[in-house]
Amino acid sequence: EAQVTQNPRYLITVTGKKLTVTCSQNMNHEYMSWYRQDPGLGLRQIYYSMNVEVTDKGDVPEGYKVSRKEKRNFPLILESPSPNQTSLYFCASSSPSGGNTGELFFGEGSRLTVL
Amino acid sequence: AQSVTQLDSQVPVFEEAPVELRCNYSSSVSVYLFWYVQYPNQGLQLLLKYLSGSTLVKGINGFEAEFNKSQTSFHLRKPSVHISDTAEYFCAVSDYKLSFGAGTTVTVRA
């Protein structure tokens, strides 16, 4: 089954404790992206990757890091989480042209709470 | 840079009634337009898209949307909703990058 898998789905952590949210897709997509969803703000892009070893900042990259060492994986790293990073996070992927034509496939989301 | 405005944050509707969700955008160039749906505790999935051609676009689950270039709108409609249509709906616009609206929560009541 074609899917984007995120882990963990739910996480409660404390300020400053490094964490990683993993994302894996099995559709051989070049393009992958991370979004955060906050009430009243919709989805905002954090980082995206057009291919292996190619990443770029989205609209709200502060406090986040990413890496793309393999085509299928695109982990999101919070080096020193803060309470304003409490949010619902989505990973998404698409085929080469999908990056700006919107045909994105989303994971089920990771709800992060930073105390 | 483009922006996306969903004019209603919440839309309550009775089962079997019609629904319209409004979306306006601003952009200085040609755009692609999308509606995504997010069911409770799930990720987003594509409902329909407009890339070119006919301005009336049909999507999954009986939804359709009409692109109006002069009014820069892309409103989503369904003639008769079901309880299972309860979800959050996002309009998205892309010129060189994709931007999402803030979302409209549709609650269908029996």
Tab-separated table of C-alpha atoms in Angstrom:
chain	number	residue	atom	x	y	z
A	1	GLU	CA	0.000	0.000	0.000
A	2	ALA	CA	1.318	3.444	-0.965
A	3	GLN	CA	1.819	5.477	2.158
A	4	VAL	CA	3.743	8.075	4.102
A	5	THR	CA	4.585	6.896	7.608
A	6	GLN	CA	5.421	9.204	10.478
A	7	ASN	CA	6.669	8.308	13.950
A	8	PRO	CA	5.896	8.968	16.665
A	9	ARG	CA	2.232	9.849	16.254
A	10	TYR	CA	2.101	11.427	19.683
A	11	LEU	CA	4.899	12.803	21.819
A	12	ILE	CA	5.128	14.850	24.981
A	13	THR	CA	8.571	16.211	25.772
A	14	VAL	CA	10.247	18.952	27.774
A	15	THR	CA	11.950	22.135	26.679
A	16	GLY	CA	15.459	21.562	25.366
A	17	LYS	CA	15.323	17.795	24.939
A	18	LYS	CA	16.326	16.960	21.370
A	19	LEU	CA	13.862	14.901	19.395
A	20	THR	CA	13.442	13.507	15.910
A	21	VAL	CA	10.233	12.816	14.033
A	22	THR	CA	10.782	10.258	11.325
A	23	CYS	CA	9.078	10.199	7.935
A	24	SER	CA	9.260	7.457	5.359
A	25	GLN	CA	7.492	7.037	2.019
A	26	ASN	CA	7.281	3.953	-0.185
A	27	MET	CA	6.243	5.621	-3.452
A	28	ASN	CA	9.715	6.490	-4.740
A	29	HIS	CA	8.864	10.192	-4.608
A	30	GLU	CA	11.612	12.756	-5.117
A	31	TYR	CA	9.846	15.595	-3.339
A	32	MET	CA	9.222	15.550	0.422
A	33	SER	CA	8.124	18.275	2.791
A	34	TRP	CA	7.292	18.999	6.419
A	35	TYR	CA	4.372	21.141	7.551
A	36	ARG	CA	3.039	22.259	10.876
A	37	GLN	CA	-0.672	22.769	11.443
A	38	ASP	CA	-1.895	25.262	14.002
A	39	PRO	CA	-5.503	26.356	14.637
A	40	GLY	CA	-6.497	29.285	12.465
A	41	LEU	CA	-3.227	29.219	10.537
A	42	GLY	CA	-3.684	26.234	8.263
A	43	LEU	CA	-0.564	24.387	7.169
A	44	ARG	CA	2.759	26.147	7.043
A	45	GLN	CA	5.768	24.651	5.369
A	46	ILE	CA	8.851	24.087	7.525
A	47	TYR	CA	11.353	22.521	5.127
A	48	TYR	CA	11.227	20.712	1.840
A	49	SER	CA	13.497	18.506	-0.240
A	50	MET	CA	13.513	18.187	-4.000
A	51	ASN	CA	15.742	15.101	-3.914
A	52	VAL	CA	18.448	13.304	-1.958
A	53	GLU	CA	20.890	15.758	-0.349
A	54	VAL	CA	18.815	18.734	-1.553
A	55	THR	CA	16.862	20.562	1.133
A	56	ASP	CA	15.560	24.109	1.493
A	57	LYS	CA	13.741	26.276	3.979
A	58	GLY	CA	10.021	26.765	3.865
A	59	ASP	CA	8.050	29.516	5.552
A	60	VAL	CA	8.763	28.663	9.209
A	61	PRO	CA	12.157	26.902	9.440
A	62	GLU	CA	13.416	28.435	12.706
A	63	GLY	CA	14.146	25.825	15.352
A	64	TYR	CA	14.065	22.877	12.953
A	65	LYS	CA	16.570	20.862	10.970
A	66	VAL	CA	16.119	18.216	8.304
A	67	SER	CA	18.254	15.798	6.369
A	68	ARG	CA	17.701	13.738	3.222
A	69	LYS	CA	20.299	11.023	3.026
A	70	GLU	CA	18.002	8.508	1.399
A	71	LYS	CA	15.163	9.017	-1.033
A	72	ARG	CA	12.534	7.407	1.159
A	73	ASN	CA	13.352	9.127	4.476
A	74	PHE	CA	13.064	12.749	5.555
A	75	PRO	CA	13.412	13.157	9.337
A	76	LEU	CA	12.532	16.375	11.142
A	77	ILE	CA	14.880	17.291	13.979
A	78	LEU	CA	14.155	19.638	16.848
A	79	GLU	CA	17.549	20.279	18.444
A	80	SER	CA	16.196	22.228	21.416
A	81	PRO	CA	12.394	22.178	21.435
A	82	SER	CA	10.469	25.081	22.902
A	83	PRO	CA	6.784	25.372	23.863
A	84	ASN	CA	6.003	27.384	20.704
A	85	GLN	CA	6.829	24.261	18.719
A	86	THR	CA	3.844	22.471	20.215
A	87	SER	CA	1.884	21.624	17.109
A	88	LEU	CA	0.601	18.960	14.735
A	89	TYR	CA	3.244	18.033	12.191
A	90	PHE	CA	2.703	16.484	8.778
A	91	CYS	CA	5.144	14.960	6.369
A	92	ALA	CA	4.181	14.870	2.700
A	93	SER	CA	5.652	13.582	-0.535
A	94	SER	CA	4.992	13.797	-4.248
A	95	SER	CA	6.368	12.865	-7.643
A	96	PRO	CA	8.860	15.229	-9.289
A	97	SER	CA	6.335	17.671	-10.675
A	98	GLY	CA	4.131	17.533	-7.614
A	99	GLY	CA	6.178	19.876	-5.537
A	100	ASN	CA	4.343	22.903	-6.827
A	101	THR	CA	1.309	21.290	-8.441
A	102	GLY	CA	-0.021	20.266	-5.054
A	103	GLU	CA	-0.551	16.556	-5.552
A	104	LEU	CA	0.830	15.746	-2.165
A	105	PHE	CA	0.484	12.520	-0.201
A	106	PHE	CA	0.362	13.136	3.537
A	107	GLY	CA	1.259	11.105	6.569
A	108	GLU	CA	-1.221	10.798	9.427
A	109	GLY	CA	0.458	13.460	11.506
A	110	SER	CA	2.574	13.689	14.649
A	111	ARG	CA	1.160	15.616	17.574
A	112	LEU	CA	3.976	17.137	19.588
A	113	THR	CA	3.624	18.815	22.972
A	114	VAL	CA	6.606	20.649	24.458
A	115	LEU	CA	6.281	21.445	28.170
B	1	ALA	CA	3.658	36.091	-3.422
B	2	GLN	CA	0.251	34.511	-3.260
B	3	SER	CA	-2.174	34.324	-0.382
B	4	VAL	CA	-5.212	32.154	0.238
B	5	THR	CA	-8.317	33.212	2.159
B	6	GLN	CA	-10.993	30.792	3.229
B	7	LEU	CA	-13.916	32.985	4.056
B	8	ASP	CA	-15.619	30.715	6.578
B	9	SER	CA	-13.839	29.094	9.476
B	10	GLN	CA	-16.816	26.939	10.473
B	11	VAL	CA	-19.792	25.728	8.456
B	12	PRO	CA	-22.537	23.761	10.194
B	13	VAL	CA	-24.925	22.019	7.821
B	14	PHE	CA	-27.738	19.496	8.030
B	15	GLU	CA	-27.469	16.127	6.366
B	16	GLU	CA	-28.677	16.093	2.738
B	17	ALA	CA	-28.431	19.887	2.509
B	18	PRO	CA	-26.052	21.575	0.049
B	19	VAL	CA	-22.804	23.144	1.170
B	20	GLU	CA	-20.468	25.725	-0.321
B	21	LEU	CA	-17.009	26.510	1.005
B	22	ARG	CA	-15.510	29.741	-0.226
B	23	CYS	CA	-11.899	30.295	-1.195
B	24	ASN	CA	-10.305	33.418	-2.614
B	25	TYR	CA	-6.685	33.869	-3.566
B	26	SER	CA	-4.345	36.577	-4.676
B	27	SER	CA	-1.497	36.046	-7.089
B	28	SER	CA	0.161	38.003	-9.838
B	29	VAL	CA	0.714	34.942	-12.026
B	30	SER	CA	-1.203	31.908	-13.202
B	31	VAL	CA	-1.907	29.420	-10.468
B	32	TYR	CA	-2.901	25.866	-9.798
B	33	LEU	CA	-5.758	25.396	-7.330
B	34	PHE	CA	-6.630	22.557	-4.966
B	35	TRP	CA	-8.981	21.426	-2.262
B	36	TYR	CA	-7.806	18.980	0.376
B	37	VAL	CA	-9.891	17.254	3.053
B	38	GLN	CA	-8.748	16.222	6.512
B	39	TYR	CA	-10.958	13.724	8.336
B	40	PRO	CA	-10.634	13.567	12.128
B	41	ASN	CA	-7.244	12.247	13.253
B	42	GLN	CA	-6.030	11.728	9.712
B	43	GLY	CA	-3.698	13.401	7.259
B	44	LEU	CA	-4.873	15.478	4.321
B	45	GLN	CA	-5.996	13.929	1.071
B	46	LEU	CA	-6.631	15.549	-2.281
B	47	LEU	CA	-10.297	16.198	-3.119
B	48	LEU	CA	-9.833	17.872	-6.472
B	49	LYS	CA	-7.533	20.122	-8.424
B	50	TYR	CA	-7.584	22.700	-11.191
B	51	LEU	CA	-4.503	22.858	-13.387
B	52	SER	CA	-5.971	24.062	-16.695
B	53	GLY	CA	-8.928	23.556	-19.023
B	54	SER	CA	-12.537	23.437	-17.876
B	55	THR	CA	-13.191	25.746	-14.960
B	56	LEU	CA	-15.635	23.306	-13.381
B	57	VAL	CA	-13.713	20.542	-11.684
B	58	LYS	CA	-15.206	17.378	-10.269
B	59	GLY	CA	-13.546	15.539	-7.417
B	60	ILE	CA	-14.077	12.567	-5.178
B	61	ASN	CA	-17.125	11.966	-2.967
B	62	GLY	CA	-19.436	14.153	-5.071
B	63	PHE	CA	-17.568	17.421	-4.563
B	64	GLU	CA	-16.979	19.953	-7.305
B	65	ALA	CA	-15.340	23.352	-7.526
B	66	GLU	CA	-15.431	26.212	-9.962
B	67	PHE	CA	-12.450	28.353	-10.875
B	68	ASN	CA	-13.370	31.981	-11.470
B	69	LYS	CA	-10.354	33.862	-12.738
B	70	SER	CA	-11.957	37.320	-12.710
B	71	GLN	CA	-13.012	36.931	-9.088
B	72	THR	CA	-9.893	34.953	-8.128
B	73	SER	CA	-12.047	32.359	-6.443
B	74	PHE	CA	-12.217	28.587	-6.239
B	75	HIS	CA	-15.338	27.698	-4.265
B	76	LEU	CA	-16.086	24.111	-3.311
B	77	ARG	CA	-19.631	22.721	-3.450
B	78	LYS	CA	-21.557	19.563	-2.751
B	79	PRO	CA	-25.289	19.364	-3.511
B	80	SER	CA	-26.144	16.960	-0.688
B	81	VAL	CA	-23.846	16.257	2.261
B	82	HIS	CA	-23.576	13.170	4.390
B	83	ILE	CA	-22.556	12.759	8.008
B	84	SER	CA	-19.266	11.304	6.755
B	85	ASP	CA	-18.406	14.667	5.119
B	86	THR	CA	-17.697	16.099	8.568
B	87	ALA	CA	-14.078	17.178	8.230
B	88	GLU	CA	-11.774	20.129	7.799
B	89	TYR	CA	-11.320	21.393	4.264
B	90	PHE	CA	-8.298	23.279	2.995
B	91	CYS	CA	-7.981	25.354	-0.117
B	92	ALA	CA	-4.459	25.504	-1.555
B	93	VAL	CA	-2.913	27.620	-4.288
B	94	SER	CA	0.345	27.159	-6.132
B	95	ASP	CA	2.301	29.412	-8.435
B	96	TYR	CA	5.909	28.426	-7.816
B	97	LYS	CA	5.132	27.127	-4.326
B	98	LEU	CA	2.094	25.752	-2.555
B	99	SER	CA	0.232	27.770	0.086
B	100	PHE	CA	-2.694	26.599	2.195
B	101	GLY	CA	-5.650	28.503	3.539
B	102	ALA	CA	-6.519	28.418	7.236
B	103	GLY	CA	-9.159	25.739	6.763
B	104	THR	CA	-12.946	25.427	7.056
B	105	THR	CA	-14.459	23.008	9.523
B	106	VAL	CA	-17.636	21.411	8.192
B	107	THR	CA	-19.920	19.772	10.726
B	108	VAL	CA	-22.795	17.769	9.304
B	109	ARG	CA	-25.727	17.172	11.633
B	110	ALA	CA	-28.544	14.668	11.255
